[in-house]
Every structure is written in C-alpha cells, then in structure tokens.
Amino acid sequence: MKHATVTTRSARRLSEMEFAGWVGAAAPGDRLEYHRGFLAVDTIPVISKLPEPDRAALKQTAGRAWWASEQRLVHLVQERLGPDLFAYLAIARPKPKHAEASLAALLVDVEAA
C-alpha cells in the first residue's frame, strides 16, 4: 500500500523539539512547513522584526533543519509565495540505515540544548 504524503503547516511557530519529533515520526514524502517568511532576514538580530525569543527559537529550528538535511533525513526546499515571502519546507526522506542512531542523536542533542 502506498503512503499518502502529508503536508503539515502549523498556525504557530514550531519549536526545535517539535521539528525533531516530526523528523522521527515522518514517513518518506511527508512535508513540514517549519517557517513562513524570509529566513535569511528573520534570523538576524539587527534586521529581524520578530521578538527576540521568537527569533532565537527560529534560528534553533532552522539549524536543526539544516542538521537533519546533512544527516540525509530530510530535503530542505523553499516555495516562493510572494515578494520576500517564502514557505520553508522539510520533506522527509526514506530513513537511511544509520537512521536509528541519527534519530537518537537528534533527540539527545535537542534535550541537551
């Protein structure tokens, strides 16, 4: 039976821990929108319009997304929605053979932070 892909969009800002949980539970092809805005601007303190706690949390989540991509757990893509507005998506990849160790490390890293 083929798995139907699921796109998840959160009405609120996603935490690093929630992102990590999604990576561990996602089936190949599932999509998660982890940010909507302009990531390069929204994570920089002097130009971001986000409150500092939100900006810092976004930077952590974006860093975890990059890490998951480097571990070959997700593809990272962006969809242009308009001028200076993008949807940042993580698309789950098939779990590699070392995924169990990677997912355990992912959760340990998040809890330690």
mmCIF file of N, CA and C in Angstrom:
data_model
loop_
_atom_site.group_PDB
_atom_site.id
_atom_site.type_symbol
_atom_site.label_atom_id
_atom_site.label_comp_id
_atom_site.label_asym_id
_atom_site.label_seq_id
_atom_site.Cartn_x
_atom_site.Cartn_y
_atom_site.Cartn_z
ATOM 1 N N MET A 1 0.838 -1.175 0.000
ATOM 2 C CA MET A 1 0.000 0.000 0.000
ATOM 3 C C MET A 1 0.886 1.241 0.000
ATOM 4 N N LYS A 2 0.585 2.161 -0.864
ATOM 5 C CA LYS A 2 1.372 3.388 -0.970
ATOM 6 C C LYS A 2 0.956 4.377 0.118
ATOM 7 N N HIS A 3 1.935 5.033 0.701
ATOM 8 C CA HIS A 3 1.693 6.022 1.749
ATOM 9 C C HIS A 3 1.285 7.352 1.123
ATOM 10 N N ALA A 4 0.208 7.931 1.602
ATOM 11 C CA ALA A 4 -0.191 9.266 1.145
ATOM 12 C C ALA A 4 0.692 10.290 1.843
ATOM 13 N N THR A 5 1.245 11.223 1.084
ATOM 14 C CA THR A 5 2.092 12.234 1.710
ATOM 15 C C THR A 5 1.226 13.235 2.455
ATOM 16 N N VAL A 6 1.780 13.759 3.517
ATOM 17 C CA VAL A 6 1.073 14.701 4.370
ATOM 18 C C VAL A 6 1.893 15.978 4.453
ATOM 19 N N THR A 7 1.245 17.119 4.228
ATOM 20 C CA THR A 7 1.896 18.407 4.436
ATOM 21 C C THR A 7 1.351 18.994 5.723
ATOM 22 N N THR A 8 2.241 19.328 6.641
ATOM 23 C CA THR A 8 1.847 19.897 7.922
ATOM 24 C C THR A 8 2.236 21.358 7.961
ATOM 25 N N ARG A 9 1.259 22.206 8.274
ATOM 26 C CA ARG A 9 1.509 23.636 8.466
ATOM 27 C C ARG A 9 1.000 24.000 9.850
ATOM 28 N N SER A 10 1.825 24.619 10.631
ATOM 29 C CA SER A 10 1.439 24.997 11.976
ATOM 30 C C SER A 10 1.003 26.458 11.998
ATOM 31 N N ALA A 11 -0.051 26.744 12.744
ATOM 32 C CA ALA A 11 -0.519 28.127 12.877
ATOM 33 C C ALA A 11 0.414 28.926 13.791
ATOM 34 N N ARG A 12 1.198 28.232 14.588
ATOM 35 C CA ARG A 12 2.137 28.916 15.492
ATOM 36 C C ARG A 12 3.565 28.502 15.137
ATOM 37 N N ARG A 13 4.520 29.211 15.710
ATOM 38 C CA ARG A 13 5.921 28.920 15.441
ATOM 39 C C ARG A 13 6.286 27.541 15.985
ATOM 40 N N LEU A 14 7.006 26.781 15.186
ATOM 41 C CA LEU A 14 7.403 25.420 15.521
ATOM 42 C C LEU A 14 8.699 25.444 16.335
ATOM 43 N N SER A 15 8.745 24.687 17.429
ATOM 44 C CA SER A 15 9.970 24.629 18.236
ATOM 45 C C SER A 15 10.947 23.617 17.639
ATOM 46 N N GLU A 16 12.181 23.724 18.061
ATOM 47 C CA GLU A 16 13.208 22.774 17.625
ATOM 48 C C GLU A 16 12.827 21.350 18.039
ATOM 49 N N MET A 17 12.287 21.199 19.240
ATOM 50 C CA MET A 17 11.880 19.882 19.736
ATOM 51 C C MET A 17 10.737 19.316 18.890
ATOM 52 N N GLU A 18 9.783 20.147 18.531
ATOM 53 C CA GLU A 18 8.676 19.689 17.685
ATOM 54 C C GLU A 18 9.186 19.282 16.303
ATOM 55 N N PHE A 19 10.129 20.058 15.775
ATOM 56 C CA PHE A 19 10.715 19.702 14.485
ATOM 57 C C PHE A 19 11.396 18.338 14.574
ATOM 58 N N ALA A 20 12.181 18.133 15.627
ATOM 59 C CA ALA A 20 12.887 16.860 15.809
ATOM 60 C C ALA A 20 11.899 15.702 15.924
ATOM 61 N N GLY A 21 10.810 15.910 16.651
ATOM 62 C CA GLY A 21 9.789 14.877 16.778
ATOM 63 C C GLY A 21 9.161 14.533 15.440
ATOM 64 N N TRP A 22 8.910 15.562 14.635
ATOM 65 C CA TRP A 22 8.343 15.320 13.308
ATOM 66 C C TRP A 22 9.316 14.511 12.452
ATOM 67 N N VAL A 23 10.591 14.859 12.481
ATOM 68 C CA VAL A 23 11.589 14.132 11.685
ATOM 69 C C VAL A 23 11.575 12.652 12.054
ATOM 70 N N GLY A 24 11.494 12.364 13.339
ATOM 71 C CA GLY A 24 11.500 10.973 13.785
ATOM 72 C C GLY A 24 10.260 10.195 13.374
ATOM 73 N N ALA A 25 9.121 10.876 13.281
ATOM 74 C CA ALA A 25 7.856 10.199 13.008
ATOM 75 C C ALA A 25 7.428 10.245 11.543
ATOM 76 N N ALA A 26 8.015 11.121 10.757
ATOM 77 C CA ALA A 26 7.552 11.347 9.380
ATOM 78 C C ALA A 26 7.831 10.157 8.476
ATOM 79 N N ALA A 27 6.897 9.917 7.587
ATOM 80 C CA ALA A 27 7.070 8.906 6.539
ATOM 81 C C ALA A 27 7.708 9.581 5.327
ATOM 82 N N PRO A 28 8.436 8.825 4.511
ATOM 83 C CA PRO A 28 9.043 9.423 3.319
ATOM 84 C C PRO A 28 8.001 10.181 2.484
ATOM 85 N N GLY A 29 8.352 11.408 2.118
ATOM 86 C CA GLY A 29 7.458 12.237 1.321
ATOM 87 C C GLY A 29 6.617 13.198 2.134
ATOM 88 N N ASP A 30 6.477 12.960 3.440
ATOM 89 C CA ASP A 30 5.741 13.909 4.277
ATOM 90 C C ASP A 30 6.456 15.251 4.250
ATOM 91 N N ARG A 31 5.674 16.322 4.312
ATOM 92 C CA ARG A 31 6.225 17.680 4.214
ATOM 93 C C ARG A 31 5.828 18.475 5.451
ATOM 94 N N LEU A 32 6.771 19.231 5.973
ATOM 95 C CA LEU A 32 6.515 20.096 7.122
ATOM 96 C C LEU A 32 6.945 21.511 6.777
ATOM 97 N N GLU A 33 6.037 22.453 6.899
ATOM 98 C CA GLU A 33 6.403 23.863 6.749
ATOM 99 C C GLU A 33 6.899 24.334 8.113
ATOM 100 N N TYR A 34 8.204 24.553 8.232
ATOM 101 C CA TYR A 34 8.766 24.927 9.525
ATOM 102 C C TYR A 34 8.936 26.429 9.683
ATOM 103 N N HIS A 35 8.766 27.186 8.601
ATOM 104 C CA HIS A 35 8.780 28.652 8.705
ATOM 105 C C HIS A 35 8.120 29.250 7.484
ATOM 106 N N ARG A 36 7.453 30.365 7.703
ATOM 107 C CA ARG A 36 6.894 31.157 6.609
ATOM 108 C C ARG A 36 7.360 32.583 6.843
ATOM 109 N N GLY A 37 8.084 33.116 5.878
ATOM 110 C CA GLY A 37 8.656 34.454 5.997
ATOM 111 C C GLY A 37 9.863 34.557 5.085
ATOM 112 N N PHE A 38 10.932 35.155 5.605
ATOM 113 C CA PHE A 38 12.190 35.297 4.866
ATOM 114 C C PHE A 38 13.294 34.919 5.849
ATOM 115 N N LEU A 39 13.672 33.653 5.831
ATOM 116 C CA LEU A 39 14.559 33.079 6.844
ATOM 117 C C LEU A 39 15.861 33.850 7.004
ATOM 118 N N ALA A 40 16.457 34.268 5.901
ATOM 119 C CA ALA A 40 17.738 34.986 5.971
ATOM 120 C C ALA A 40 17.597 36.305 6.728
ATOM 121 N N VAL A 41 16.444 36.914 6.671
ATOM 122 C CA VAL A 41 16.200 38.170 7.394
ATOM 123 C C VAL A 41 15.688 37.879 8.799
ATOM 124 N N ASP A 42 14.781 36.931 8.916
ATOM 125 C CA ASP A 42 14.097 36.679 10.185
ATOM 126 C C ASP A 42 14.999 36.122 11.281
ATOM 127 N N THR A 43 16.179 35.614 10.935
ATOM 128 C CA THR A 43 17.077 35.044 11.950
ATOM 129 C C THR A 43 18.203 35.991 12.361
ATOM 130 N N ILE A 44 18.297 37.167 11.755
ATOM 131 C CA ILE A 44 19.393 38.097 12.056
ATOM 132 C C ILE A 44 18.905 39.158 13.043
ATOM 133 N N PRO A 45 19.555 39.266 14.204
ATOM 134 C CA PRO A 45 19.058 40.150 15.264
ATOM 135 C C PRO A 45 18.808 41.601 14.852
ATOM 136 N N VAL A 46 19.701 42.201 14.114
ATOM 137 C CA VAL A 46 19.562 43.641 13.842
ATOM 138 C C VAL A 46 18.501 43.974 12.800
ATOM 139 N N ILE A 47 18.057 42.985 12.009
ATOM 140 C CA ILE A 47 17.067 43.302 10.975
ATOM 141 C C ILE A 47 15.759 42.525 11.112
ATOM 142 N N SER A 48 15.739 41.501 11.949
ATOM 143 C CA SER A 48 14.519 40.716 12.132
ATOM 144 C C SER A 48 13.448 41.555 12.816
ATOM 145 N N LYS A 49 12.220 41.384 12.383
ATOM 146 C CA LYS A 49 11.089 42.060 13.023
ATOM 147 C C LYS A 49 10.437 41.169 14.078
ATOM 148 N N LEU A 50 10.981 39.973 14.255
ATOM 149 C CA LEU A 50 10.442 39.054 15.254
ATOM 150 C C LEU A 50 10.905 39.459 16.647
ATOM 151 N N PRO A 51 10.082 39.212 17.670
ATOM 152 C CA PRO A 51 10.561 39.402 19.044
ATOM 153 C C PRO A 51 11.775 38.498 19.278
ATOM 154 N N GLU A 52 12.702 38.930 20.098
ATOM 155 C CA GLU A 52 13.960 38.203 20.299
ATOM 156 C C GLU A 52 13.762 36.727 20.653
ATOM 157 N N PRO A 53 12.854 36.376 21.572
ATOM 158 C CA PRO A 53 12.688 34.938 21.862
ATOM 159 C C PRO A 53 12.240 34.138 20.632
ATOM 160 N N ASP A 54 11.361 34.713 19.813
ATOM 161 C CA ASP A 54 10.906 34.033 18.597
ATOM 162 C C ASP A 54 12.027 33.921 17.575
ATOM 163 N N ARG A 55 12.825 34.978 17.447
ATOM 164 C CA ARG A 55 13.945 34.966 16.504
ATOM 165 C C ARG A 55 14.952 33.893 16.898
ATOM 166 N N ALA A 56 15.282 33.836 18.190
ATOM 167 C CA ALA A 56 16.252 32.845 18.672
ATOM 168 C C ALA A 56 15.721 31.421 18.481
ATOM 169 N N ALA A 57 14.436 31.217 18.757
ATOM 170 C CA ALA A 57 13.835 29.889 18.578
ATOM 171 C C ALA A 57 13.827 29.495 17.102
ATOM 172 N N LEU A 58 13.527 30.447 16.230
ATOM 173 C CA LEU A 58 13.543 30.173 14.791
ATOM 174 C C LEU A 58 14.943 29.791 14.336
ATOM 175 N N LYS A 59 15.942 30.484 14.839
ATOM 176 C CA LYS A 59 17.325 30.172 14.462
ATOM 177 C C LYS A 59 17.685 28.744 14.886
ATOM 178 N N GLN A 60 17.236 28.334 16.069
ATOM 179 C CA GLN A 60 17.494 26.960 16.530
ATOM 180 C C GLN A 60 16.787 25.944 15.641
ATOM 181 N N THR A 61 15.530 26.208 15.320
ATOM 182 C CA THR A 61 14.772 25.286 14.473
ATOM 183 C C THR A 61 15.396 25.191 13.085
ATOM 184 N N ALA A 62 15.780 26.330 12.525
ATOM 185 C CA ALA A 62 16.417 26.335 11.200
ATOM 186 C C ALA A 62 17.745 25.571 11.241
ATOM 187 N N GLY A 63 18.490 25.732 12.326
ATOM 188 C CA GLY A 63 19.740 24.986 12.484
ATOM 189 C C GLY A 63 19.503 23.487 12.564
ATOM 190 N N ARG A 64 18.452 23.096 13.261
ATOM 191 C CA ARG A 64 18.118 21.672 13.371
ATOM 192 C C ARG A 64 17.661 21.139 12.016
ATOM 193 N N ALA A 65 16.931 21.954 11.256
ATOM 194 C CA ALA A 65 16.507 21.538 9.914
ATOM 195 C C ALA A 65 17.734 21.296 9.039
ATOM 196 N N TRP A 66 18.700 22.201 9.106
ATOM 197 C CA TRP A 66 19.935 22.038 8.326
ATOM 198 C C TRP A 66 20.658 20.759 8.747
ATOM 199 N N TRP A 67 20.734 20.522 10.052
ATOM 200 C CA TRP A 67 21.383 19.320 10.564
ATOM 201 C C TRP A 67 20.687 18.071 10.018
ATOM 202 N N ALA A 68 19.350 18.057 10.055
ATOM 203 C CA ALA A 68 18.599 16.899 9.557
ATOM 204 C C ALA A 68 18.855 16.685 8.066
ATOM 205 N N SER A 69 19.024 17.768 7.341
ATOM 206 C CA SER A 69 19.350 17.664 5.920
ATOM 207 C C SER A 69 20.743 17.068 5.730
ATOM 208 N N GLU A 70 21.688 17.521 6.522
ATOM 209 C CA GLU A 70 23.053 16.993 6.444
ATOM 210 C C GLU A 70 23.101 15.503 6.798
ATOM 211 N N GLN A 71 22.195 15.062 7.658
ATOM 212 C CA GLN A 71 22.121 13.646 8.038
ATOM 213 C C GLN A 71 21.311 12.827 7.035
ATOM 214 N N ARG A 72 20.845 13.474 5.985
ATOM 215 C CA ARG A 72 20.045 12.841 4.925
ATOM 216 C C ARG A 72 18.700 12.328 5.421
ATOM 217 N N LEU A 73 18.153 13.027 6.403
ATOM 218 C CA LEU A 73 16.835 12.672 6.925
ATOM 219 C C LEU A 73 15.724 13.445 6.229
ATOM 220 N N VAL A 74 16.047 14.636 5.713
ATOM 221 C CA VAL A 74 15.058 15.475 5.024
ATOM 222 C C VAL A 74 15.709 16.183 3.845
ATOM 223 N N HIS A 75 14.864 16.600 2.913
ATOM 224 C CA HIS A 75 15.256 17.566 1.885
ATOM 225 C C HIS A 75 14.730 18.908 2.373
ATOM 226 N N LEU A 76 15.484 19.964 2.193
ATOM 227 C CA LEU A 76 15.005 21.303 2.521
ATOM 228 C C LEU A 76 14.719 22.049 1.231
ATOM 229 N N VAL A 77 13.522 22.588 1.129
ATOM 230 C CA VAL A 77 13.134 23.354 -0.053
ATOM 231 C C VAL A 77 12.395 24.604 0.403
ATOM 232 N N GLN A 78 12.326 25.555 -0.499
ATOM 233 C CA GLN A 78 11.519 26.740 -0.217
ATOM 234 C C GLN A 78 10.598 26.987 -1.397
ATOM 235 N N GLU A 79 9.421 27.478 -1.073
ATOM 236 C CA GLU A 79 8.420 27.801 -2.080
ATOM 237 C C GLU A 79 8.162 29.303 -1.992
ATOM 238 N N ARG A 80 8.331 29.992 -3.102
ATOM 239 C CA ARG A 80 8.104 31.439 -3.110
ATOM 240 C C ARG A 80 6.608 31.694 -3.121
ATOM 241 N N LEU A 81 6.148 32.468 -2.140
ATOM 242 C CA LEU A 81 4.733 32.795 -2.025
ATOM 243 C C LEU A 81 4.439 34.208 -2.510
ATOM 244 N N GLY A 82 5.466 35.053 -2.522
ATOM 245 C CA GLY A 82 5.316 36.442 -2.936
ATOM 246 C C GLY A 82 6.623 37.161 -2.705
ATOM 247 N N PRO A 83 6.637 38.487 -2.909
ATOM 248 C CA PRO A 83 7.872 39.246 -2.675
ATOM 249 C C PRO A 83 8.323 39.103 -1.208
ATOM 250 N N ASP A 84 9.544 38.657 -1.017
ATOM 251 C CA ASP A 84 10.127 38.490 0.321
ATOM 252 C C ASP A 84 9.310 37.577 1.237
ATOM 253 N N LEU A 85 8.570 36.648 0.664
ATOM 254 C CA LEU A 85 7.757 35.719 1.456
ATOM 255 C C LEU A 85 7.911 34.312 0.886
ATOM 256 N N PHE A 86 8.385 33.407 1.739
ATOM 257 C CA PHE A 86 8.651 32.033 1.334
ATOM 258 C C PHE A 86 8.084 31.070 2.369
ATOM 259 N N ALA A 87 7.709 29.879 1.914
ATOM 260 C CA ALA A 87 7.391 28.766 2.802
ATOM 261 C C ALA A 87 8.628 27.874 2.810
ATOM 262 N N TYR A 88 9.169 27.620 3.983
ATOM 263 C CA TYR A 88 10.349 26.765 4.135
ATOM 264 C C TYR A 88 9.862 25.383 4.544
ATOM 265 N N LEU A 89 10.177 24.393 3.711
ATOM 266 C CA LEU A 89 9.647 23.048 3.884
ATOM 267 C C LEU A 89 10.754 22.031 4.117
ATOM 268 N N ALA A 90 10.474 21.103 5.010
ATOM 269 C CA ALA A 90 11.303 19.910 5.167
ATOM 270 C C ALA A 90 10.485 18.759 4.595
ATOM 271 N N ILE A 91 11.089 17.989 3.709
ATOM 272 C CA ILE A 91 10.425 16.831 3.112
ATOM 273 C C ILE A 91 11.168 15.587 3.587
ATOM 274 N N ALA A 92 10.440 14.718 4.270
ATOM 275 C CA ALA A 92 11.064 13.521 4.844
ATOM 276 C C ALA A 92 11.589 12.605 3.745
ATOM 277 N N ARG A 93 12.800 12.124 3.953
ATOM 278 C CA ARG A 93 13.419 11.165 3.043
ATOM 279 C C ARG A 93 13.266 9.768 3.630
ATOM 280 N N PRO A 94 13.433 8.739 2.799
ATOM 281 C CA PRO A 94 13.480 7.388 3.374
ATOM 282 C C PRO A 94 14.607 7.343 4.409
ATOM 283 N N LYS A 95 14.349 6.678 5.507
ATOM 284 C CA LYS A 95 15.336 6.632 6.586
ATOM 285 C C LYS A 95 16.559 5.833 6.140
ATOM 286 N N PRO A 96 17.759 6.418 6.272
ATOM 287 C CA PRO A 96 18.976 5.673 5.938
ATOM 288 C C PRO A 96 19.239 4.581 6.973
ATOM 289 N N LYS A 97 20.150 3.696 6.658
ATOM 290 C CA LYS A 97 20.457 2.587 7.563
ATOM 291 C C LYS A 97 20.910 3.070 8.937
ATOM 292 N N HIS A 98 21.584 4.213 8.987
ATOM 293 C CA HIS A 98 22.055 4.731 10.273
ATOM 294 C C HIS A 98 21.010 5.623 10.942
ATOM 295 N N ALA A 99 19.771 5.584 10.478
ATOM 296 C CA ALA A 99 18.734 6.500 10.966
ATOM 297 C C ALA A 99 18.453 6.328 12.449
ATOM 298 N N GLU A 100 18.448 5.093 12.949
ATOM 299 C CA GLU A 100 18.140 4.914 14.365
ATOM 300 C C GLU A 100 19.138 5.671 15.223
ATOM 301 N N ALA A 101 20.413 5.569 14.902
ATOM 302 C CA ALA A 101 21.424 6.302 15.664
ATOM 303 C C ALA A 101 21.266 7.801 15.453
ATOM 304 N N SER A 102 20.983 8.219 14.231
ATOM 305 C CA SER A 102 20.822 9.640 13.942
ATOM 306 C C SER A 102 19.627 10.221 14.675
ATOM 307 N N LEU A 103 18.512 9.493 14.682
ATOM 308 C CA LEU A 103 17.323 9.998 15.352
ATOM 309 C C LEU A 103 17.538 10.059 16.854
ATOM 310 N N ALA A 104 18.223 9.065 17.400
ATOM 311 C CA ALA A 104 18.530 9.110 18.825
ATOM 312 C C ALA A 104 19.425 10.304 19.131
ATOM 313 N N ALA A 105 20.430 10.538 18.291
ATOM 314 C CA ALA A 105 21.318 11.688 18.482
ATOM 315 C C ALA A 105 20.549 12.988 18.346
ATOM 316 N N LEU A 106 19.629 13.038 17.414
ATOM 317 C CA LEU A 106 18.812 14.227 17.207
ATOM 318 C C LEU A 106 18.042 14.568 18.475
ATOM 319 N N LEU A 107 17.400 13.579 19.071
ATOM 320 C CA LEU A 107 16.613 13.830 20.271
ATOM 321 C C LEU A 107 17.501 14.157 21.460
ATOM 322 N N VAL A 108 18.645 13.502 21.584
ATOM 323 C CA VAL A 108 19.568 13.800 22.678
ATOM 324 C C VAL A 108 20.108 15.214 22.534
ATOM 325 N N ASP A 109 20.502 15.607 21.310
ATOM 326 C CA ASP A 109 21.010 16.958 21.071
ATOM 327 C C ASP A 109 19.975 18.006 21.440
ATOM 328 N N VAL A 110 18.719 17.774 21.104
ATOM 329 C CA VAL A 110 17.662 18.743 21.387
ATOM 330 C C VAL A 110 17.439 18.851 22.886
ATOM 331 N N GLU A 111 17.394 17.717 23.585
ATOM 332 C CA GLU A 111 17.164 17.743 25.024
ATOM 333 C C GLU A 111 18.331 18.382 25.762
ATOM 334 N N ALA A 112 19.543 18.220 25.263
ATOM 335 C CA ALA A 112 20.722 18.785 25.918
ATOM 336 C C ALA A 112 20.799 20.292 25.742
ATOM 337 N N ALA A 113 20.217 20.803 24.676
ATOM 338 C CA ALA A 113 20.303 22.243 24.372
ATOM 339 C C ALA A 113 19.478 23.088 25.301
#
